[in-house]
C-alpha cells in the first residue's frame, strides 16, 4: 500500500520530536463531546458521566481513590485544571486519543506551548495515518490529519520558528492535508497545500504515484511543481512503486 511510505516517513520523524504539551479551540470534528451528540474516537465516553463536586480537590479529579486508577477524561473538566495539573494528567495517559484530548486542553490554556504543539501535531497525525491505512476508514482519518496540519501552521508562527527536522514533519502533515483536499475535490487548495509541503522540504517519493493525488494529475500546476522540486524529491526504490518518474520535456 503506497500510503505506507508516508507512514514510515512520519514514524521516523516522530522519533525526533519530544512528547509534551499548548490555547486555541480544537477543531469541532475532534472535540470529544460535540454539540450534536456524536463522537469521533472516545471509547471511555458514558451517557451520564458523574460530575465532580464543586469544591473537590484537583487531585481527586485525577485519581479514583477506591480503584487507584486515573478517572476517565469525560469525568473531568480539563479546562478547570492548571497547566501543571494537565501535564500530570498527560503523564498518566498512554492511549493516543486520551493524549490528544489532554493536549488540546493544554493548547487552549497556553496557545504557544511549543512542546505541547509538537506533541499534538504528532499524535493527531499518528491517529490519522493509522486510520487512513485501515480498510474503509479513510474518511475518519481526515479531521485528524487536517488538525495536525493546522497545528503545524501554529508552530510556523512561533518565534523562533521550527528547526529543519520539525519543518520536515510539518511538511508531511501538509502533504496529507493536500491528499484530503484532492479526495474532496478542492483542487486549487490541494495544490496550495502541496506547494507549501514542498517548500518546507517534503521529499517522499510517494508523490510520484500517490492515487490520492489523481485529481491533480491533469493540472499543469501539479506537473510544474513536480518539475520544480524534482531534485528535492527522493528517487523511489525499484520495489517501492511501479510508477516511473517522467523525464523532463
C-alpha atoms as one frame of an Amber mdcrd trajectory, in Angstrom:
protein
   0.000   0.000   0.000   1.527   3.248  -1.135   0.267   5.212   1.869   2.613
   3.054   3.921   5.532   5.060   2.548   4.128   8.167   4.124   3.539   6.250
   7.358   7.200   5.195   7.511   8.316   8.777   6.901   6.157  10.024   9.750
   7.317   7.262  12.084  10.961   8.154  11.558  10.310  11.868  12.003   8.147
  11.288  15.082  11.101   9.718  16.850  12.864  13.094  16.602  10.046  15.058
  18.221   9.661  15.222  22.011   6.361  14.393  23.708   4.821  17.033  25.998
   2.011  19.618  25.647  -0.435  24.125  24.454  -4.729  27.734  23.643  -6.879
  27.643  20.834 -10.213  25.958  20.378  -9.844  22.483  18.854 -11.434  21.713
  15.501 -15.089  20.835  16.112 -14.668  17.491  14.345 -12.181  16.457  17.004
 -13.989  17.739  20.088 -14.707  14.645  22.162 -18.124  15.998  23.150 -19.728
  17.694  20.153 -22.998  19.576  20.376 -24.819  17.127  18.103 -24.041  14.238
  20.414 -21.696  12.449  18.030 -18.181  11.395  18.916 -15.136  10.668  16.790
 -12.980   8.422  18.960 -13.624   8.409  22.679 -14.186   4.831  23.898 -14.405
   5.978  27.531 -17.482   8.127  26.950 -20.514   7.285  29.083 -24.026   8.657
  28.649 -24.216  10.187  32.133 -20.703  10.762  33.477 -20.593  11.696  37.166
 -19.985  15.377  37.856 -17.192  16.335  40.288 -18.074  18.188  43.443 -17.624
  21.952  43.193 -15.032  22.121  45.962 -13.268  18.872  45.143  -9.510  18.853
  45.391  -7.881  18.807  41.894  -6.118  15.540  42.686  -9.474  13.907  43.443
 -10.461  14.684  39.858  -7.482  12.789  38.518  -7.286   9.556  40.523 -10.131
   7.321  41.668  -9.144   6.731  45.302 -11.006   3.416  45.564  -9.571   1.890
  42.404  -6.293   3.802  42.280  -6.889   4.311  38.557  -6.989   7.524  36.529
 -10.537   8.785  36.019 -11.984   8.723  32.523 -11.440  12.014  30.766 -15.176
  12.601  30.406 -15.341  12.669  34.213 -13.038  15.682  34.361 -13.451  19.298
  33.314  -9.978  19.701  31.868 -10.380  23.430  31.328 -10.609  23.890  35.109
  -7.133  22.414  35.666  -3.886  24.332  35.834  -1.123  23.735  33.324   0.824
  21.722  35.895  -2.202  19.513  36.603  -2.805  18.953  32.911   0.794  17.862
  32.432   0.426  15.432  35.321  -2.736  14.017  33.750  -0.910  13.681  30.435
   1.867  11.694  32.096  -0.718   9.121  33.205  -2.206   8.683  29.743  -0.856
   6.335  27.106  -3.749   5.963  24.641  -3.192   8.329  21.681  -6.710   9.741
  21.744  -6.532  10.352  25.513  -3.278  12.221  24.975  -4.845  14.217  22.155
  -7.743  15.331  24.353  -5.431  16.448  27.167  -3.058  18.166  24.747  -5.953
  20.111  23.251  -6.790  21.334  26.754  -3.183  22.425  27.284  -3.156  24.264
  23.955  -6.370  26.052  24.855  -4.699  27.236  28.055  -1.248  28.035  26.599
  -1.522  28.539  22.804   2.229  28.925  22.228   3.402  25.978  24.344   5.971
  24.691  21.873   6.360  21.132  23.093   2.601  20.757  23.531   2.064  21.852
  19.942   4.724  19.450  18.680   3.132  16.590  20.612  -0.372  17.485  19.469
   0.772  17.646  15.848   2.432  14.246  16.189  -0.417  12.452  17.979  -3.153
  13.725  15.651  -1.032  12.769  12.649  -0.392   9.302  14.089  -4.091   8.696
  14.743  -4.975   9.970  11.276  -2.415   7.839   9.444  -3.373   4.744  11.457
  -6.996   5.228  10.395  -6.072   6.029   6.784  -4.354   2.686   6.228  -7.343
   0.731   7.569  -9.871  -0.519   5.046 -12.911   1.734   4.843 -11.735   4.295
   7.425 -10.130   6.918   5.195 -12.946   9.373   5.842 -12.462   9.084   9.603
  -8.799   9.986   9.218  -9.402  13.359   7.605 -10.247  15.504  10.680  -7.145
  14.239  12.476  -4.830  14.842   9.521  -6.321  18.300   8.981  -5.908  19.164
  12.665  -2.289  18.055  12.542  -1.639  20.414   9.622  -3.474  23.204  11.467
  -1.196  22.744  14.469   1.786  22.721  12.114   0.793  26.200  10.955   0.601
  27.340  14.569   4.163  26.104  15.035   5.356  28.028  11.995   4.148  31.247
  13.646   6.287  30.746  16.745   9.500  32.635  17.448  11.970  31.040  16.990
  10.487  29.072  14.090  10.625  25.267  13.904  14.001  23.715  13.139  14.708
  21.767   9.952  13.539  18.393  11.279  10.349  19.901  12.693   9.696  21.638
   9.378  10.115  18.329   7.591   7.497  16.776   9.840   5.177  19.735   9.238
   5.672  19.258   5.503   4.333  15.702   5.816   1.206  16.981   7.584   0.673
  19.492   4.761   1.079  16.702   2.209  -1.597  14.599   3.896  -3.867  17.631
   4.080  -3.349  18.095   0.327  -4.409  14.480  -0.193  -7.563  15.101   1.845
  -8.416  18.148  -0.248  -7.747  16.327  -3.516 -10.061  13.495  -2.478 -12.747
  16.039  -1.584 -12.393  17.775  -4.957 -10.902  21.058  -3.710  -8.187  21.051
  -6.354  -6.939  24.630  -6.053  -6.481  24.448  -2.277  -4.918  20.987  -2.597
  -2.307  22.445  -4.947  -1.620  25.275  -2.497  -1.098  22.823   0.366   1.129
  20.629  -1.785   3.235  23.651  -2.704   3.581  24.519   0.993   4.687  20.959
   1.747   7.361  21.065  -0.945   8.573  24.497   0.176   9.116  23.062   3.666
  11.167  20.193   2.305   8.745  17.326   1.630  10.730  14.734  -0.310   8.877
  11.415  -0.078   8.766   9.655  -3.486   5.156   8.663  -2.820   4.227  11.904
  -4.566   5.110  10.413  -7.963   2.372   7.804  -7.873   0.011   8.504  -4.993
  -3.502   7.629  -6.236  -4.943  10.134  -3.789  -3.482  12.895  -5.947  -5.034
  11.594  -9.181  -7.433  14.537  -9.241  -4.414  16.847  -9.654  -2.723  14.929
 -12.445  -4.335  16.884 -15.287  -3.476  20.271 -13.834  -0.434  21.979 -15.316
   0.392  23.463 -11.886   0.872  19.962 -10.485   3.307  18.947 -13.197   5.146
  22.241 -12.783   5.550  21.570  -9.057   6.983  18.127  -9.754   9.443  19.588
 -12.233  10.386  22.458  -9.916  11.152  20.156  -6.988  12.413  17.167  -8.977
  15.891  17.313  -7.429  14.458  17.540  -3.903  12.139  14.563  -4.245  13.803
  11.266  -3.414  14.101   8.722  -6.171  11.843   5.751  -5.409  13.391   2.365
  -4.775  12.673  -0.159  -7.571  10.273  -2.158  -5.361   8.644   0.847  -3.676
   6.478   1.921  -6.620   5.804   0.829 -10.150   5.217   4.380 -11.344   8.217
   5.720 -13.299   9.399   9.280 -12.822   8.694  11.125 -16.072  11.509  12.700
 -17.954  11.649  16.478 -18.150  10.446  17.751 -21.523
